[in-house]
PDB file of C-alpha atoms in Angstrom:
ATOM      1  CA  UNK A 121     103.724 191.612 112.183  1.00 84.00           C
ATOM      2  CA  UNK A 122     102.979 189.343 114.930  1.00 89.00           C
ATOM      3  CA  UNK A 123     101.903 190.870 118.247  1.00 89.00           C
ATOM      4  CA  UNK A 124     101.026 189.471 121.119  1.00 89.00           C
ATOM      5  CA  UNK A 125      97.752 189.703 123.013  1.00 87.00           C
ATOM      6  CA  UNK A 126      98.399 191.867 126.643  1.00 78.00           C
ATOM      7  CA  UNK A 127     101.865 192.957 127.795  1.00 69.00           C
ATOM      8  CA  UNK A 128     102.964 189.557 128.058  1.00 70.00           C
ATOM      9  CA  UNK A 129     106.449 188.601 126.711  1.00 77.00           C
ATOM     10  CA  UNK A 130     105.947 187.108 122.745  1.00 81.00           C
ATOM     11  CA  UNK A 131     106.057 183.233 123.282  1.00 88.00           C
ATOM     12  CA  UNK A 132     107.768 180.728 121.820  1.00 91.00           C
ATOM     13  CA  UNK A 133     107.345 179.114 118.341  1.00 94.00           C
ATOM     14  CA  UNK A 134     110.839 177.671 117.760  1.00 94.00           C
ATOM     15  CA  UNK A 135     109.977 174.197 116.438  1.00 95.00           C
ATOM     16  CA  UNK A 136     106.797 174.728 116.094  1.00 97.00           C
ATOM     17  CA  UNK A 137     104.201 173.684 112.635  1.00 97.00           C
ATOM     18  CA  UNK A 138     102.437 176.944 111.901  1.00 97.00           C
ATOM     19  CA  UNK A 139      99.217 176.034 110.258  1.00 98.00           C
ATOM     20  CA  UNK A 140      97.483 178.778 107.839  1.00 97.00           C
ATOM     21  CA  UNK A 141      94.812 178.853 105.507  1.00 97.00           C
ATOM     22  CA  UNK A 142      94.841 180.483 101.873  1.00 96.00           C
ATOM     23  CA  UNK A 143      91.647 182.835 100.999  1.00 95.00           C
ATOM     24  CA  UNK A 144      91.033 180.425  98.482  1.00 96.00           C
ATOM     25  CA  UNK A 145      87.257 179.442  96.294  1.00 96.00           C
ATOM     26  CA  UNK A 146      84.636 178.254  99.253  1.00 95.00           C
ATOM     27  CA  UNK A 147      87.281 179.456 101.925  1.00 96.00           C
ATOM     28  CA  UNK A 148      87.896 175.923 102.366  1.00 97.00           C
ATOM     29  CA  UNK A 149      90.980 176.729 103.952  1.00 97.00           C
ATOM     30  CA  UNK A 150      89.011 179.334 106.368  1.00 97.00           C
ATOM     31  CA  UNK A 151      86.310 176.459 107.728  1.00 97.00           C
ATOM     32  CA  UNK A 152      89.070 173.916 107.895  1.00 97.00           C
ATOM     33  CA  UNK A 153      91.266 176.203 110.375  1.00 98.00           C
ATOM     34  CA  UNK A 154      88.255 176.608 112.154  1.00 97.00           C
ATOM     35  CA  UNK A 155      87.685 173.193 113.086  1.00 97.00           C
ATOM     36  CA  UNK A 156      91.300 172.422 114.038  1.00 97.00           C
ATOM     37  CA  UNK A 157      90.834 176.098 116.513  1.00 97.00           C
ATOM     38  CA  UNK A 158      87.548 174.745 118.176  1.00 95.00           C
ATOM     39  CA  UNK A 159      88.144 171.456 118.207  1.00 95.00           C
ATOM     40  CA  UNK A 160      90.972 171.726 120.408  1.00 96.00           C
ATOM     41  CA  UNK A 161      90.223 174.763 122.098  1.00 94.00           C
ATOM     42  CA  UNK A 162      93.731 176.458 120.853  1.00 95.00           C
ATOM     43  CA  UNK A 163      93.732 179.672 122.827  1.00 93.00           C
ATOM     44  CA  UNK A 164      94.611 183.102 121.326  1.00 94.00           C
ATOM     45  CA  UNK A 165      98.300 184.506 121.391  1.00 94.00           C
ATOM     46  CA  UNK A 166      97.948 187.228 119.518  1.00 92.00           C
ATOM     47  CA  UNK A 167      97.367 188.759 116.478  1.00 93.00           C
ATOM     48  CA  UNK A 168      99.187 189.433 113.039  1.00 93.00           C
ATOM     49  CA  UNK A 169      99.388 193.227 112.434  1.00 93.00           C
ATOM     50  CA  UNK A 170      99.778 194.036 108.574  1.00 93.00           C
ATOM     51  CA  UNK A 171      97.911 196.182 105.590  1.00 94.00           C
ATOM     52  CA  UNK A 172      97.912 193.226 103.413  1.00 95.00           C
ATOM     53  CA  UNK A 173      94.234 192.239 104.539  1.00 96.00           C
ATOM     54  CA  UNK A 174      90.923 194.048 103.910  1.00 96.00           C
ATOM     55  CA  UNK A 175      90.540 195.413 107.757  1.00 95.00           C
ATOM     56  CA  UNK A 176      87.722 193.282 109.927  1.00 93.00           C
ATOM     57  CA  UNK A 177      86.319 193.539 113.404  1.00 94.00           C
ATOM     58  CA  UNK A 178      83.530 190.611 115.259  1.00 91.00           C
ATOM     59  CA  UNK A 179      82.496 189.223 117.487  1.00 89.00           C
ATOM     60  CA  UNK A 180      84.129 185.847 118.628  1.00 90.00           C
ATOM     61  CA  UNK A 181      83.359 183.239 116.204  1.00 91.00           C
ATOM     62  CA  UNK A 182      84.245 180.407 119.015  1.00 91.00           C
ATOM     63  CA  UNK A 183      82.101 181.876 121.815  1.00 87.00           C
ATOM     64  CA  UNK A 184      78.796 180.177 122.335  1.00 81.00           C
ATOM     65  CA  UNK A 185      75.726 182.667 123.544  1.00 74.00           C
ATOM     66  CA  UNK A 186      75.780 181.328 126.716  1.00 77.00           C
ATOM     67  CA  UNK A 187      79.611 182.480 127.505  1.00 76.00           C
ATOM     68  CA  UNK A 188      78.267 186.175 126.635  1.00 66.00           C
ATOM     69  CA  UNK A 189      82.041 186.322 125.160  1.00 74.00           C
ATOM     70  CA  UNK A 190      82.915 190.453 124.741  1.00 82.00           C
ATOM     71  CA  UNK A 191      85.863 189.694 122.941  1.00 85.00           C
ATOM     72  CA  UNK A 192      86.578 190.807 119.446  1.00 89.00           C
ATOM     73  CA  UNK A 193      88.063 188.982 116.392  1.00 92.00           C
ATOM     74  CA  UNK A 194      90.131 190.571 113.641  1.00 94.00           C
ATOM     75  CA  UNK A 195      91.190 190.445 110.198  1.00 94.00           C
ATOM     76  CA  UNK A 196      94.374 187.604 111.003  1.00 96.00           C
ATOM     77  CA  UNK A 197      94.509 186.182 114.695  1.00 96.00           C
ATOM     78  CA  UNK A 198      97.445 184.087 115.610  1.00 96.00           C
ATOM     79  CA  UNK A 199      96.937 180.611 118.118  1.00 96.00           C
ATOM     80  CA  UNK A 200      98.800 178.799 119.506  1.00 96.00           C
ATOM     81  CA  UNK A 201      98.929 174.969 121.537  1.00 96.00           C
ATOM     82  CA  UNK A 202     102.259 174.031 122.892  1.00 95.00           C
ATOM     83  CA  UNK A 203     101.387 170.531 123.716  1.00 94.00           C
ATOM     84  CA  UNK A 204     100.720 169.471 120.096  1.00 95.00           C
ATOM     85  CA  UNK A 205     103.882 172.225 119.108  1.00 96.00           C
ATOM     86  CA  UNK A 206     101.534 173.868 116.388  1.00 97.00           C
ATOM     87  CA  UNK A 207     100.731 177.596 116.127  1.00 97.00           C
ATOM     88  CA  UNK A 208      97.351 179.012 113.851  1.00 97.00           C
ATOM     89  CA  UNK A 209      97.352 181.602 111.824  1.00 97.00           C
ATOM     90  CA  UNK A 210      93.644 182.077 110.840  1.00 97.00           C
ATOM     91  CA  UNK A 211      92.729 184.637 108.181  1.00 97.00           C
ATOM     92  CA  UNK A 212      89.436 185.976 107.903  1.00 95.00           C
ATOM     93  CA  UNK A 213      89.513 189.186 105.056  1.00 95.00           C
ATOM     94  CA  UNK A 214      90.631 188.955 101.639  1.00 95.00           C
ATOM     95  CA  UNK A 215      93.463 190.394 100.669  1.00 95.00           C
ATOM     96  CA  UNK A 216      94.242 194.021  99.486  1.00 95.00           C
ATOM     97  CA  UNK A 217      94.876 194.468  95.441  1.00 91.00           C
ATOM     98  CA  UNK A 218      98.718 194.206  95.037  1.00 92.00           C
ATOM     99  CA  UNK A 219      99.278 193.491  98.378  1.00 94.00           C
ATOM    100  CA  UNK A 220      99.754 189.342  98.110  1.00 94.00           C
ATOM    101  CA  UNK A 221     103.740 189.667  97.778  1.00 95.00           C
ATOM    102  CA  UNK A 222     104.475 192.177 100.503  1.00 95.00           C
ATOM    103  CA  UNK A 223     102.205 189.461 102.494  1.00 96.00           C
ATOM    104  CA  UNK A 224     103.907 186.382 102.210  1.00 96.00           C
ATOM    105  CA  UNK A 225     107.684 188.034 102.242  1.00 95.00           C
ATOM    106  CA  UNK A 226     106.309 189.664 105.527  1.00 95.00           C
ATOM    107  CA  UNK A 227     104.852 186.315 106.789  1.00 96.00           C
ATOM    108  CA  UNK A 228     107.825 184.038 105.701  1.00 96.00           C
ATOM    109  CA  UNK A 229     110.128 186.917 107.599  1.00 95.00           C
ATOM    110  CA  UNK A 230     108.079 186.036 110.540  1.00 95.00           C
ATOM    111  CA  UNK A 231     108.469 182.266 110.037  1.00 96.00           C
ATOM    112  CA  UNK A 232     112.383 182.725 109.533  1.00 95.00           C
ATOM    113  CA  UNK A 233     112.698 184.981 113.133  1.00 94.00           C
ATOM    114  CA  UNK A 234     110.159 182.572 115.141  1.00 94.00           C
ATOM    115  CA  UNK A 235     111.932 179.532 113.678  1.00 94.00           C
ATOM    116  CA  UNK A 236     109.119 177.701 112.943  1.00 95.00           C
ATOM    117  CA  UNK A 237     109.897 174.204 112.438  1.00 95.00           C
ATOM    118  CA  UNK A 238     107.154 174.327 108.993  1.00 96.00           C
ATOM    119  CA  UNK A 239     104.270 175.970 108.052  1.00 97.00           C
ATOM    120  CA  UNK A 240     101.591 174.079 106.220  1.00 98.00           C
ATOM    121  CA  UNK A 241      99.078 176.239 104.352  1.00 98.00           C
ATOM    122  CA  UNK A 242      95.439 174.716 103.937  1.00 98.00           C
ATOM    123  CA  UNK A 243      94.116 175.647 100.369  1.00 98.00           C
ATOM    124  CA  UNK A 244      91.561 174.729  97.801  1.00 97.00           C
ATOM    125  CA  UNK A 245      91.200 175.331  93.842  1.00 97.00           C
ATOM    126  CA  UNK A 246      88.345 175.373  91.333  1.00 96.00           C
ATOM    127  CA  UNK A 247      87.183 171.291  90.808  1.00 95.00           C
ATOM    128  CA  UNK A 248      85.982 172.528  87.242  1.00 94.00           C
ATOM    129  CA  UNK A 249      89.108 173.723  86.458  1.00 92.00           C
ATOM    130  CA  UNK A 250      90.979 170.322  86.925  1.00 91.00           C
ATOM    131  CA  UNK A 251      92.573 168.811  83.623  1.00 88.00           C
ATOM    132  CA  UNK A 252      92.113 165.079  82.389  1.00 86.00           C
ATOM    133  CA  UNK A 253      94.673 163.631  84.830  1.00 86.00           C
ATOM    134  CA  UNK A 254      93.203 165.568  87.716  1.00 89.00           C
ATOM    135  CA  UNK A 255      89.785 163.843  87.670  1.00 90.00           C
ATOM    136  CA  UNK A 256      90.653 160.866  88.720  1.00 87.00           C
ATOM    137  CA  UNK A 257      90.694 158.988  92.516  1.00 87.00           C
ATOM    138  CA  UNK A 258      91.119 161.361  95.459  1.00 93.00           C
ATOM    139  CA  UNK A 259      90.506 165.544  95.155  1.00 95.00           C
ATOM    140  CA  UNK A 260      92.938 166.140  97.692  1.00 97.00           C
ATOM    141  CA  UNK A 261      96.352 166.990  96.512  1.00 96.00           C
ATOM    142  CA  UNK A 262      99.522 167.874  98.316  1.00 97.00           C
ATOM    143  CA  UNK A 263     102.527 169.650  97.020  1.00 96.00           C
ATOM    144  CA  UNK A 264     106.001 170.260  99.289  1.00 96.00           C
ATOM    145  CA  UNK A 265     109.124 172.435  98.758  1.00 96.00           C
ATOM    146  CA  UNK A 266     112.314 170.967  98.345  1.00 95.00           C
ATOM    147  CA  UNK A 267     113.380 171.834 102.565  1.00 95.00           C
ATOM    148  CA  UNK A 268     110.651 169.575 103.653  1.00 96.00           C
ATOM    149  CA  UNK A 269     111.004 166.900 100.721  1.00 92.00           C
ATOM    150  CA  UNK A 270     113.433 165.379 102.620  1.00 90.00           C
ATOM    151  CA  UNK A 271     111.703 164.782 106.469  1.00 90.00           C
ATOM    152  CA  UNK A 272     107.910 164.482 104.471  1.00 93.00           C
ATOM    153  CA  UNK A 273     108.059 162.393 101.453  1.00 89.00           C
ATOM    154  CA  UNK A 274     108.316 159.346 102.325  1.00 92.00           C
ATOM    155  CA  UNK A 275     105.941 160.078 104.704  1.00 93.00           C
ATOM    156  CA  UNK A 276     102.966 161.175 102.092  1.00 94.00           C
ATOM    157  CA  UNK A 277     104.351 158.377  99.639  1.00 92.00           C
ATOM    158  CA  UNK A 278     102.975 155.665 103.088  1.00 93.00           C
ATOM    159  CA  UNK A 279      99.730 157.503 103.162  1.00 94.00           C
ATOM    160  CA  UNK A 280      99.650 156.936  99.142  1.00 94.00           C
ATOM    161  CA  UNK A 281      98.379 160.783  98.737  1.00 95.00           C
ATOM    162  CA  UNK A 282      98.875 162.548  95.129  1.00 94.00           C
ATOM    163  CA  UNK A 283     100.901 165.492  94.775  1.00 94.00           C
ATOM    164  CA  UNK A 284      99.652 168.347  92.696  1.00 94.00           C
ATOM    165  CA  UNK A 285     100.181 167.316  89.363  1.00 91.00           C
ATOM    166  CA  UNK A 286     101.746 170.266  86.596  1.00 89.00           C
ATOM    167  CA  UNK A 287      99.670 171.262  83.389  1.00 87.00           C
ATOM    168  CA  UNK A 288     100.444 171.811  80.288  1.00 82.00           C
ATOM    169  CA  UNK A 289     101.063 175.937  79.699  1.00 76.00           C
ATOM    170  CA  UNK A 290      99.951 175.941  76.221  1.00 70.00           C
ATOM    171  CA  UNK A 291      97.449 172.706  75.894  1.00 69.00           C
ATOM    172  CA  UNK A 292      97.764 171.842  72.011  1.00 66.00           C
ATOM    173  CA  UNK A 293     100.951 174.180  70.918  1.00 68.00           C
ATOM    174  CA  UNK A 294     103.203 172.944  73.870  1.00 67.00           C
ATOM    175  CA  UNK A 295     102.774 170.087  75.317  1.00 70.00           C
ATOM    176  CA  UNK A 296     106.419 169.268  77.074  1.00 72.00           C
ATOM    177  CA  UNK A 297     106.319 173.000  79.111  1.00 77.00           C
ATOM    178  CA  UNK A 298     104.792 172.321  82.273  1.00 86.00           C
ATOM    179  CA  UNK A 299     103.594 174.602  85.384  1.00 89.00           C
ATOM    180  CA  UNK A 300     101.914 174.344  88.553  1.00 93.00           C
ATOM    181  CA  UNK A 301      98.565 176.032  87.868  1.00 93.00           C
ATOM    182  CA  UNK A 302      96.021 176.098  90.874  1.00 95.00           C
ATOM    183  CA  UNK A 303      92.936 178.526  89.475  1.00 95.00           C
ATOM    184  CA  UNK A 304      90.762 180.101  92.936  1.00 95.00           C
ATOM    185  CA  UNK A 305      94.088 178.980  95.120  1.00 95.00           C
ATOM    186  CA  UNK A 306      94.787 182.812  96.142  1.00 95.00           C
ATOM    187  CA  UNK A 307      98.238 182.734  97.318  1.00 96.00           C
ATOM    188  CA  UNK A 308      98.671 179.377  97.365  1.00 96.00           C
ATOM    189  CA  UNK A 309     100.974 179.440  94.237  1.00 96.00           C
ATOM    190  CA  UNK A 310     103.043 182.472  95.032  1.00 96.00           C
ATOM    191  CA  UNK A 311     103.791 181.675  99.271  1.00 97.00           C
ATOM    192  CA  UNK A 312     105.067 178.372  97.955  1.00 96.00           C
ATOM    193  CA  UNK A 313     106.891 179.101  95.221  1.00 96.00           C
ATOM    194  CA  UNK A 314     108.266 182.473  97.926  1.00 96.00           C
ATOM    195  CA  UNK A 315     109.146 179.703  99.896  1.00 96.00           C
ATOM    196  CA  UNK A 316     110.916 176.861  97.945  1.00 95.00           C
ATOM    197  CA  UNK A 317     113.022 180.456  97.195  1.00 95.00           C
ATOM    198  CA  UNK A 318     113.581 181.202 100.812  1.00 94.00           C
ATOM    199  CA  UNK A 319     114.311 177.187 101.640  1.00 95.00           C
ATOM    200  CA  UNK A 320     111.156 177.086 103.805  1.00 95.00           C
ATOM    201  CA  UNK A 321     109.657 173.684 105.083  1.00 96.00           C
ATOM    202  CA  UNK A 322     106.419 173.915 103.668  1.00 97.00           C
ATOM    203  CA  UNK A 323     103.363 171.428 102.726  1.00 97.00           C
ATOM    204  CA  UNK A 324     100.736 172.720 100.656  1.00 97.00           C
ATOM    205  CA  UNK A 325      97.495 170.184 101.294  1.00 98.00           C
ATOM    206  CA  UNK A 326      94.540 171.909  98.690  1.00 96.00           C
ATOM    207  CA  UNK A 327      90.854 170.057  97.958  1.00 97.00           C
ATOM    208  CA  UNK A 328      89.613 170.496  94.604  1.00 97.00           C
ATOM    209  CA  UNK A 329      85.955 172.095  95.139  1.00 96.00           C
ATOM    210  CA  UNK A 330      83.061 174.493  94.468  1.00 95.00           C
ATOM    211  CA  UNK A 331      81.557 177.380  95.637  1.00 94.00           C
ATOM    212  CA  UNK A 332      78.951 176.401  97.816  1.00 92.00           C
ATOM    213  CA  UNK A 333      77.942 174.506 101.142  1.00 92.00           C
ATOM    214  CA  UNK A 334      81.566 173.299 101.671  1.00 95.00           C
ATOM    215  CA  UNK A 335      81.475 172.337 105.150  1.00 95.00           C
ATOM    216  CA  UNK A 336      82.008 169.132 103.444  1.00 95.00           C
ATOM    217  CA  UNK A 337      85.287 169.654 101.839  1.00 96.00           C
ATOM    218  CA  UNK A 338      86.667 171.712 104.965  1.00 96.00           C
ATOM    219  CA  UNK A 339      85.563 168.672 106.792  1.00 96.00           C
ATOM    220  CA  UNK A 340      87.401 166.586 104.094  1.00 96.00           C
ATOM    221  CA  UNK A 341      90.279 168.601 104.210  1.00 97.00           C
ATOM    222  CA  UNK A 342      90.906 168.905 107.988  1.00 97.00           C
ATOM    223  CA  UNK A 343      91.009 164.874 107.669  1.00 96.00           C
ATOM    224  CA  UNK A 344      93.542 164.907 105.139  1.00 96.00           C
ATOM    225  CA  UNK A 345      95.946 167.100 107.418  1.00 96.00           C
ATOM    226  CA  UNK A 346      94.896 164.625 110.603  1.00 96.00           C
ATOM    227  CA  UNK A 347      96.696 161.810 108.680  1.00 94.00           C
ATOM    228  CA  UNK A 348      99.283 163.502 108.676  1.00 95.00           C
ATOM    229  CA  UNK A 349      99.273 165.353 112.012  1.00 94.00           C
ATOM    230  CA  UNK A 350      97.204 162.942 113.994  1.00 93.00           C
ATOM    231  CA  UNK A 351      95.641 165.882 116.021  1.00 94.00           C
ATOM    232  CA  UNK A 352      92.855 164.516 117.334  1.00 92.00           C
ATOM    233  CA  UNK A 353      92.681 160.390 117.580  1.00 87.00           C
ATOM    234  CA  UNK A 354      90.173 158.920 114.304  1.00 74.00           C
ATOM    235  CA  UNK A 355      87.374 156.647 115.133  1.00 68.00           C
ATOM    236  CA  UNK A 356      88.004 153.303 113.966  1.00 56.00           C
ATOM    237  CA  UNK A 357      85.597 153.335 110.282  1.00 54.00           C
ATOM    238  CA  UNK A 358      86.228 151.777 107.327  1.00 49.00           C
ATOM    239  CA  UNK A 359      88.886 154.418 105.623  1.00 55.00           C
ATOM    240  CA  UNK A 360      90.129 155.363 108.926  1.00 54.00           C
ATOM    241  CA  UNK A 361      89.495 158.806 109.370  1.00 65.00           C
ATOM    242  CA  UNK A 362      87.817 161.621 111.830  1.00 66.00           C
ATOM    243  CA  UNK A 363      83.769 161.173 111.521  1.00 70.00           C
ATOM    244  CA  UNK A 364      82.055 164.892 111.047  1.00 67.00           C
ATOM    245  CA  UNK A 365      81.115 164.106 114.817  1.00 75.00           C
ATOM    246  CA  UNK A 366      84.767 164.306 116.151  1.00 89.00           C
ATOM    247  CA  UNK A 367      85.312 167.770 115.094  1.00 94.00           C
ATOM    248  CA  UNK A 368      83.555 170.815 116.764  1.00 93.00           C
ATOM    249  CA  UNK A 369      81.694 172.816 114.876  1.00 92.00           C
ATOM    250  CA  UNK A 370      82.237 176.229 115.837  1.00 92.00           C
ATOM    251  CA  UNK A 371      79.251 177.747 117.480  1.00 87.00           C
ATOM    252  CA  UNK A 372      79.236 180.984 114.365  1.00 88.00           C
ATOM    253  CA  UNK A 373      79.310 178.432 111.284  1.00 89.00           C
ATOM    254  CA  UNK A 374      75.079 179.082 112.140  1.00 85.00           C
ATOM    255  CA  UNK A 375      75.276 181.905 110.240  1.00 80.00           C
ATOM    256  CA  UNK A 376      77.358 180.682 107.345  1.00 81.00           C
ATOM    257  CA  UNK A 377      74.328 181.313 104.562  1.00 79.00           C
ATOM    258  CA  UNK A 378      73.201 184.382 106.750  1.00 77.00           C
ATOM    259  CA  UNK A 379      69.755 184.525 109.247  1.00 74.00           C
ATOM    260  CA  UNK A 380      66.904 182.850 109.054  1.00 74.00           C
ATOM    261  CA  UNK A 381      64.154 183.925 106.670  1.00 76.00           C
ATOM    262  CA  UNK A 382      62.493 186.805 108.182  1.00 79.00           C
ATOM    263  CA  UNK A 383      58.717 185.379 109.398  1.00 83.00           C
ATOM    264  CA  UNK A 384      56.833 188.066 107.516  1.00 84.00           C
ATOM    265  CA  UNK A 385      57.584 186.807 103.978  1.00 83.00           C
ATOM    266  CA  UNK A 386      55.609 184.312 104.582  1.00 82.00           C
TER     267      UNK A 386
END
């Protein structure tokens, strides 16, 4: 459940867009959400209390060394920017086994009670498990629930976005049966299915990628999101997307691959 910071009254999220990541391959969604929070300087308004995530506590990931911040961060925190009608849920730890469905139900219950206008899930999927049709064109895909299809479907067409293709359930046996398959996507498919059942306006934006240095993937995904929401003004270039320099890299990303090698090794 949502717990506001301090003793202040819970903020009003009615009509807001909820942005959150799936804990998926390469942590691409989480990195993209980091870029949004850091660039827009979105203030923290609370946290999401749940037993579905592995407990975690750490330093403020958006503070610099000069700020000497004493603020701590937890496994699921909520940020809000009323000027853009945006609320962001950042997830920083993996899910506890067998708690996926419980988390989805709790999250969607909060979405309904807070009266958010729509939900956008940033995710990723294993590039090596694409089928033939998914190898063509852009590695970025989207999914829309029936509830948001009327309001966002036409826009996706104008943006020339590609919808996530369904694949055959049993290749070579029954090619007529098609299913939604998102390997490495974490809770993506489950949350999407639950949102369809609960008539939640939800969009999934995802990128096919592999594990490794996933900063370029995060930049590609957040630019994909920016084409739709226009969170920052894009510099005019060949593809009319925001350049990497326009996104503010969080200070904590210096430690994405751990600290440097100790000089004693040499």
